[in-house]
GROMACS .gro file of C-alpha atoms in nm:
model
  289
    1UNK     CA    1   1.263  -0.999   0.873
    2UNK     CA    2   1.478  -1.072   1.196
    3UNK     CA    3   1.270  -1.286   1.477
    4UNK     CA    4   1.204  -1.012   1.745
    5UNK     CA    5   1.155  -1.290   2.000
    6UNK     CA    6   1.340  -1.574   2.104
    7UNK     CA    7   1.390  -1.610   2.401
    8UNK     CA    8   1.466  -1.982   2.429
    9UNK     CA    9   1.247  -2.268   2.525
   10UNK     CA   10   0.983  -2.169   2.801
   11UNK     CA   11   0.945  -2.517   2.963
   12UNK     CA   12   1.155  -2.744   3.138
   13UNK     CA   13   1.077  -3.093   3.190
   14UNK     CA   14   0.888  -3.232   3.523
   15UNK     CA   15   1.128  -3.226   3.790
   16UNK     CA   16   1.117  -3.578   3.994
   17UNK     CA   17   0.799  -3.593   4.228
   18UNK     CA   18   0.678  -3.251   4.127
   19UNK     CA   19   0.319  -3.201   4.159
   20UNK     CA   20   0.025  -3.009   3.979
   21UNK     CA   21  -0.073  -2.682   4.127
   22UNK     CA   22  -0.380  -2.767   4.345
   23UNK     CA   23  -0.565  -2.455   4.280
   24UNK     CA   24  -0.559  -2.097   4.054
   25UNK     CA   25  -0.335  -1.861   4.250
   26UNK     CA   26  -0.427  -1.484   4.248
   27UNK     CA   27  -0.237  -1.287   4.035
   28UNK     CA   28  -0.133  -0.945   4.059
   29UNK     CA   29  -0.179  -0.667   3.819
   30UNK     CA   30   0.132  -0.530   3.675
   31UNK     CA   31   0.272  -0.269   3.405
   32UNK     CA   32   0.556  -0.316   3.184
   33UNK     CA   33   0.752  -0.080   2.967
   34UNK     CA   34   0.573  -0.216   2.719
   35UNK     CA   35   0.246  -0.446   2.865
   36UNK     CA   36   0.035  -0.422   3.143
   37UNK     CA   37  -0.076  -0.785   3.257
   38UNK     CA   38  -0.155  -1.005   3.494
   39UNK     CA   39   0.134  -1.226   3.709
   40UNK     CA   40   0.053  -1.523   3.874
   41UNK     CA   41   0.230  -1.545   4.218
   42UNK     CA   42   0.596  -1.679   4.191
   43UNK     CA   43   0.583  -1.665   3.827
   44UNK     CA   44   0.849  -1.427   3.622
   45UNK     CA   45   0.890  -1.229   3.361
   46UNK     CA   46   1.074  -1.407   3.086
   47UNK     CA   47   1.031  -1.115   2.790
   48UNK     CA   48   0.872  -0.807   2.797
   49UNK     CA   49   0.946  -0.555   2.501
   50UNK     CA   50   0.737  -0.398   2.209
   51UNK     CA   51   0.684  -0.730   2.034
   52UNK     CA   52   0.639  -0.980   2.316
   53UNK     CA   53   0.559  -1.074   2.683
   54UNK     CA   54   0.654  -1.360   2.780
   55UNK     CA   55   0.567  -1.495   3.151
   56UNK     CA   56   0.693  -1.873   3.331
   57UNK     CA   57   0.586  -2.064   3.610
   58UNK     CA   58   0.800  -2.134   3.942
   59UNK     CA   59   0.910  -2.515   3.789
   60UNK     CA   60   0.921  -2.358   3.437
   61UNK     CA   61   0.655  -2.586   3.336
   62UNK     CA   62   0.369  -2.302   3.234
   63UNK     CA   63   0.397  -1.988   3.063
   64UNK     CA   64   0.206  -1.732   2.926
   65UNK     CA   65   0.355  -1.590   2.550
   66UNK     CA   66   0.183  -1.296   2.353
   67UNK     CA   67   0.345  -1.203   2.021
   68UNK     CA   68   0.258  -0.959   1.754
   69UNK     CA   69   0.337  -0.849   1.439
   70UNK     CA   70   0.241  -0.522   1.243
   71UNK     CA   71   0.240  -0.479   0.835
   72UNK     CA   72   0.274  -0.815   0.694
   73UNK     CA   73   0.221  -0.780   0.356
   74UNK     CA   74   0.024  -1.127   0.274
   75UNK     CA   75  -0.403  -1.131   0.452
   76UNK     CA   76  -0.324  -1.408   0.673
   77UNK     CA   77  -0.649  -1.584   0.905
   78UNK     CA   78  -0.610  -1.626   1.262
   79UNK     CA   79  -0.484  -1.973   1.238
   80UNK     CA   80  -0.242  -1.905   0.950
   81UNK     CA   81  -0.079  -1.602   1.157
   82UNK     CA   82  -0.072  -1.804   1.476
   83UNK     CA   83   0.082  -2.135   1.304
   84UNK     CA   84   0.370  -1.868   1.150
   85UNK     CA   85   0.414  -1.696   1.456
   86UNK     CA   86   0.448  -2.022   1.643
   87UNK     CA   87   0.685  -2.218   1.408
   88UNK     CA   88   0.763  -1.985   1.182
   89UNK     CA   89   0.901  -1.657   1.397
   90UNK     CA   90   0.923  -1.761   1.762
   91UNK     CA   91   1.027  -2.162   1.644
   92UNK     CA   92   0.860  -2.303   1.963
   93UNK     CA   93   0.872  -2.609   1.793
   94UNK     CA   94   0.892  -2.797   1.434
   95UNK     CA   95   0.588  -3.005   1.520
   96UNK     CA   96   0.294  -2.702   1.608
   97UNK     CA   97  -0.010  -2.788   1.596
   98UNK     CA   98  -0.344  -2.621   1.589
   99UNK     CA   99  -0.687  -2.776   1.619
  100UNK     CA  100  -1.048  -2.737   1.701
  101UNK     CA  101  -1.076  -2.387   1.565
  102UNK     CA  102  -1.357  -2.167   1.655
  103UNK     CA  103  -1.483  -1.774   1.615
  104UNK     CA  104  -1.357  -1.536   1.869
  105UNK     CA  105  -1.433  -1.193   1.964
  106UNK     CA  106  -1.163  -0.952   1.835
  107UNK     CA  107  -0.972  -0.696   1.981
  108UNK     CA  108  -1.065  -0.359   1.904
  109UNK     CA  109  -0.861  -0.253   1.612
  110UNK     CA  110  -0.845  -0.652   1.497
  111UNK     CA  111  -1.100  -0.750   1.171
  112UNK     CA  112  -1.117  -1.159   1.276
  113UNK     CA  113  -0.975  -1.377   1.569
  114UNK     CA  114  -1.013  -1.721   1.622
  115UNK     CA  115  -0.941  -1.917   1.991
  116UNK     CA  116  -0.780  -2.280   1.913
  117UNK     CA  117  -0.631  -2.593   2.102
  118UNK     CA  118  -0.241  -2.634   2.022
  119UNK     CA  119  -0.006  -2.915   2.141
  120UNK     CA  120   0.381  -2.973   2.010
  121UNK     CA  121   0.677  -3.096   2.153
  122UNK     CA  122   0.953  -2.908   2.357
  123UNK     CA  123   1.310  -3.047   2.296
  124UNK     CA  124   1.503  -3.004   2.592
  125UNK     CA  125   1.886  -3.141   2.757
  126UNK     CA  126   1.635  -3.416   2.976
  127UNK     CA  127   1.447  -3.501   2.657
  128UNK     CA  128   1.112  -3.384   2.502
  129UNK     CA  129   0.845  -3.241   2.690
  130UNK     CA  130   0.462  -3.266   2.506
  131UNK     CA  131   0.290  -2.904   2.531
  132UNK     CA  132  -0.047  -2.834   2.553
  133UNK     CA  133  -0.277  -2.516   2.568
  134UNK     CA  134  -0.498  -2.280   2.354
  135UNK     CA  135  -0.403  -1.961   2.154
  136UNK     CA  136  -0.605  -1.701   2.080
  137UNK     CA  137  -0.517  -1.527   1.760
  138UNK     CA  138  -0.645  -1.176   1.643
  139UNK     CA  139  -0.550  -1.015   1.285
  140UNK     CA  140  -0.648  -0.691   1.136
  141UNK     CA  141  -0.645  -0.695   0.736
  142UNK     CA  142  -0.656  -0.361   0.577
  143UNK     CA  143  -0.546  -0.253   0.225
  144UNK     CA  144  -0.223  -0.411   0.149
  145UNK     CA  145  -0.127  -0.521   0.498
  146UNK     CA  146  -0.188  -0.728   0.750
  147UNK     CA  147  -0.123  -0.716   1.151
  148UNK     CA  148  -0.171  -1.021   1.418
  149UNK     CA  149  -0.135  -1.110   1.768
  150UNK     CA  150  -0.142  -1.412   1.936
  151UNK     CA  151  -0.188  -1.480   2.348
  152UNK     CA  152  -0.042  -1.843   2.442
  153UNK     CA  153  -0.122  -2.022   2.770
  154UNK     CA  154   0.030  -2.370   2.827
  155UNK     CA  155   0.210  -2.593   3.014
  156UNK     CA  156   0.309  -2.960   2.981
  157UNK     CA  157   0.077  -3.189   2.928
  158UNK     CA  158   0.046  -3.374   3.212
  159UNK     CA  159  -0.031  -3.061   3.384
  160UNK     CA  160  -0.287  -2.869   3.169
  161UNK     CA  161  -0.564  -3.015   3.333
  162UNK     CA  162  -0.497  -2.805   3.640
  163UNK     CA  163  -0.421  -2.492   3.428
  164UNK     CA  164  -0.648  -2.462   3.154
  165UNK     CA  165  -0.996  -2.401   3.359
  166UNK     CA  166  -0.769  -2.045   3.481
  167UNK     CA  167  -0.475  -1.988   3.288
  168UNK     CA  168  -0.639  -1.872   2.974
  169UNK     CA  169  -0.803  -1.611   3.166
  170UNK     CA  170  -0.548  -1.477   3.305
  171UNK     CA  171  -0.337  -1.517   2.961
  172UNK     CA  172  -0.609  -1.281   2.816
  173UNK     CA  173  -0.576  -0.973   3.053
  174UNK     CA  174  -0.233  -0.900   2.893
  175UNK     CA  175  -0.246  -0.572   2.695
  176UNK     CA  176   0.063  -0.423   2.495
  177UNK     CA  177   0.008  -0.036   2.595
  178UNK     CA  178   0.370   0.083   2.399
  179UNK     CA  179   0.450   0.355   2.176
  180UNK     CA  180   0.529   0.093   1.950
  181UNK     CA  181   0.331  -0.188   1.974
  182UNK     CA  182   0.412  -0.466   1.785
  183UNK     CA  183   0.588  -0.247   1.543
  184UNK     CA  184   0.287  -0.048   1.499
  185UNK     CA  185   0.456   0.312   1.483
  186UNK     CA  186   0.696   0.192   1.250
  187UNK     CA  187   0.506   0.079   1.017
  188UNK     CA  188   0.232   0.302   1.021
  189UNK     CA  189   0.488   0.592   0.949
  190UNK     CA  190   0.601   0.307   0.652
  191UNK     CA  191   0.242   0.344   0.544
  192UNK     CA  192   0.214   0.646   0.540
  193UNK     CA  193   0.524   0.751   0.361
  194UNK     CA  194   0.427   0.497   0.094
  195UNK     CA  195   0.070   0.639   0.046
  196UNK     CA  196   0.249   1.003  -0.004
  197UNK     CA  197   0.497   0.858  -0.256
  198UNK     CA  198   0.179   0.674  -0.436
  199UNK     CA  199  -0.018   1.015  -0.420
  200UNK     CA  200   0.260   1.198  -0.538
  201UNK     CA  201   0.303   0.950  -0.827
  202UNK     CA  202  -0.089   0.919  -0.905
  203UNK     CA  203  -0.045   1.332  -0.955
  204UNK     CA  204   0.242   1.306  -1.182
  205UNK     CA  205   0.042   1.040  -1.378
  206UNK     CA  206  -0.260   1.265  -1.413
  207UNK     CA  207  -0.055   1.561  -1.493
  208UNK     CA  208   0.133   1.359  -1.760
  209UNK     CA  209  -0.210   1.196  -1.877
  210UNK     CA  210  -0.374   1.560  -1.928
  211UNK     CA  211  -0.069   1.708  -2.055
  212UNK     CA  212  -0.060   1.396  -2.307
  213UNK     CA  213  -0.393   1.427  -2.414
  214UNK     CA  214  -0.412   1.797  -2.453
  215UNK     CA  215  -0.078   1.773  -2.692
  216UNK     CA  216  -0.361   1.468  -2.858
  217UNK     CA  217  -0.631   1.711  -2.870
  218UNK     CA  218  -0.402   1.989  -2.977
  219UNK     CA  219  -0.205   1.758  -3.302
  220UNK     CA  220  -0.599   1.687  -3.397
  221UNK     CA  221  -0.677   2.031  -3.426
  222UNK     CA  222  -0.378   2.107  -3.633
  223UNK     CA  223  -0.474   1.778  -3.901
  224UNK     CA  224  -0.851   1.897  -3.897
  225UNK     CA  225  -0.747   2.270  -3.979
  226UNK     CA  226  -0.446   2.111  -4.187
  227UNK     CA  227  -0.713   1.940  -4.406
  228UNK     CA  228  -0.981   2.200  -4.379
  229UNK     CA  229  -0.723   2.457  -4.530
  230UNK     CA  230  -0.651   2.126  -4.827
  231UNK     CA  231  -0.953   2.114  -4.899
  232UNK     CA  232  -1.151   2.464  -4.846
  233UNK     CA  233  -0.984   2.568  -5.175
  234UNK     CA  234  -1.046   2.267  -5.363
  235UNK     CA  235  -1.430   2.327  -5.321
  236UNK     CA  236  -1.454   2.694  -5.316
  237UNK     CA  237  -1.202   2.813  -5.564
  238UNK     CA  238  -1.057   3.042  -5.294
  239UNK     CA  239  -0.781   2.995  -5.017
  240UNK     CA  240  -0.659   3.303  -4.769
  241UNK     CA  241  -0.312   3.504  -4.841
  242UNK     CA  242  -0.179   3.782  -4.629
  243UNK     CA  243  -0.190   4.160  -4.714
  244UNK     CA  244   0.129   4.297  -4.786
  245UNK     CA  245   0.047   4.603  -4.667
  246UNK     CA  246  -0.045   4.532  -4.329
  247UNK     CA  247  -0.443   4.485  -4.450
  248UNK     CA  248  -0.628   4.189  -4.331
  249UNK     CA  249  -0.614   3.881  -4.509
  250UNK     CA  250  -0.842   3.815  -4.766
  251UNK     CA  251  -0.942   3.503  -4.973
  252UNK     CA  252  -0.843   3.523  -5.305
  253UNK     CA  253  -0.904   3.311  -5.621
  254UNK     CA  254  -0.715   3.000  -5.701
  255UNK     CA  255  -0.730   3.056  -6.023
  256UNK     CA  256  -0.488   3.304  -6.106
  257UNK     CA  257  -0.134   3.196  -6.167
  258UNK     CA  258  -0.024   3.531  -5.992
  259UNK     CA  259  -0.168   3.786  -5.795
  260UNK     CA  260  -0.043   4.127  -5.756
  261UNK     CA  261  -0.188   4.443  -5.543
  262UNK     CA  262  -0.083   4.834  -5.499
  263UNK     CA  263  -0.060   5.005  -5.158
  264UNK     CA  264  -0.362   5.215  -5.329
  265UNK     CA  265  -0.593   4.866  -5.263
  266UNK     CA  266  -0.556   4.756  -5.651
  267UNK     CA  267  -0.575   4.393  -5.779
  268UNK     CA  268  -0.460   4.255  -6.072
  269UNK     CA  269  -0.447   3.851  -6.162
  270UNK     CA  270  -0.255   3.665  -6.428
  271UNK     CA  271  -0.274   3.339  -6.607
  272UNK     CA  272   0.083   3.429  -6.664
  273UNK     CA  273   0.334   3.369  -6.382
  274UNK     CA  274   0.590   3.579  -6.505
  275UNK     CA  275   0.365   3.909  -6.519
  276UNK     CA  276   0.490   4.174  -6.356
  277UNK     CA  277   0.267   4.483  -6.317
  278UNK     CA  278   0.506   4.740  -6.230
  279UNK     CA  279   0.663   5.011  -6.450
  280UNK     CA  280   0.902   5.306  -6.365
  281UNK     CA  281   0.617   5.529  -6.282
  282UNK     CA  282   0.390   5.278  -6.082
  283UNK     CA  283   0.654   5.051  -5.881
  284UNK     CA  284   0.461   5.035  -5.576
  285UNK     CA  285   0.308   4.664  -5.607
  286UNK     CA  286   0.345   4.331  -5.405
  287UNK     CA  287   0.294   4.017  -5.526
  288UNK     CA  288   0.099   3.816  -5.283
  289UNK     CA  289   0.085   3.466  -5.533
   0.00000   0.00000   0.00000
């Protein structure tokens, strides 16, 4: 899968003799093609599109990052899905990590989410910059799939102090309202055509399964009667022939080594299979053994 989001590192290092923000400014509420969220005053909007927001400080040093995916095919826990989306899709950095771990409330439509400390390193031109924050990571497992989203608030580390009592907070009122969020749509109309083709096939199967077993049924009918007929005139002396006269059939002795009947309804049997009963004025006999 191509990364839907990379927008390039987030932070820059410290200018000289910058200082930490002395206090949480109000942000305002804003809507997105995509988001609605709130924006701290002075900050920017880095990335906004159906499978990210991203949102920077003034002195690049704090940003806001929410990422989602939709129909991942492996059940992944909050932390595994926000440790791939992390260093695996976005490649913030090689060195992610995530720590103290607890239980968070989910987002409706999300199964389990999790809230957990992160810190890793931002390589930049002026060297690297240590990160820290907290992600809060939300997934929704459902039968064969898998869907995520993680909300990022951090800044360097020296300055987290001042950010992390608000920033979360604020991190958190970001919503993606799009047609297509996080690939959503898409995949749902994957789904769905995927489910039709397995109904579709699932019918076939049955049909071929009854068909099958009726042509079962049907061959074990035709050995029962096949052996039935064998054997009904090994016990009873008898066994069925066909009138040829257009009478119904009627069983007849086994015995005989012919059989021979008149359109009149005679019978006559011989030990003698080269008997022939008719003469020039009585022709009109069958043989029917």
């Amino acid at each position: 899968m191509s990364n839907p989001f990379h927008p390039g590192p987030p932070f820059m290092p410290p200018p000289p003799g910058s200082q930490p923000p002395q206090g949480p400014p109000p942000p305002r509420p804003m809507q997105g093609p995509n988001f609605s969220y709130l924006l701290p005053p002075g900050w920017s909007v880095g990335e906004e599109g159906p499978f990210a927001l991203v949102l920077r400080s003034p002195d690049m040093l704090a940003a806001i990052v929410v990422f989602g995916q939709s129909g991942l095919m492996a059940a992944l826990s909050p932390e595994q899905f926000a440790h791939q989306a992390m260093a695996g899709v976005m490649r913030i950095a090689p060195d992610v990590r995530l720590f103290e771990s607890r239980p968070f409330q989910p987002l409706p439509g999300y199964t389990h989410a999790a809230v957990m400390q992160t810190t890793y390193t931002l390589q930049t031109p002026m060297g690297p910059v240590p990160i820290q924050g907290v992600v809060f990571s939300h997934v929704a497992i459902g039968y064969g799939t898998c869907s995520g989203v993680i909300t990022l608030a951090a800044s360097a580390a020296h300055l987290w102090p001042s950010y992390r009592d608000w920033l979360p907070q604020v991190a958190l009122a970001a919503r993606n309202m799009g047609s297509n969020a996080y690939g959503s749509t898409a995949m749902g109309q994957t789904m769905h055509d995927i489910t039709q083709r397995e109904g579709q096939a699932n019918a076939d199967y049955r049909a071929w399964s009854q068909s099958n077993w009726q042509g079962v049924v049907n061959e074990r009918w035709a050995s029962d009667a096949q052996r039935q007929e064998a054997l009904g005139p090994m016990l009873t002396g008898q066994q069925w022939s066909s009138d040829p006269y257009g009478n119904p059939d009627m069983r007849r002795s086994t015995t005989p080594a012919c059989i021979w009947v008149s359109r009149d309804g005679r019978e006559v049997h011989s030990h003698d299979p080269s008997f022939d009963p008719r003469t020039p004025y009585d022709s009109d006999w069958r043989r029917v053994r």
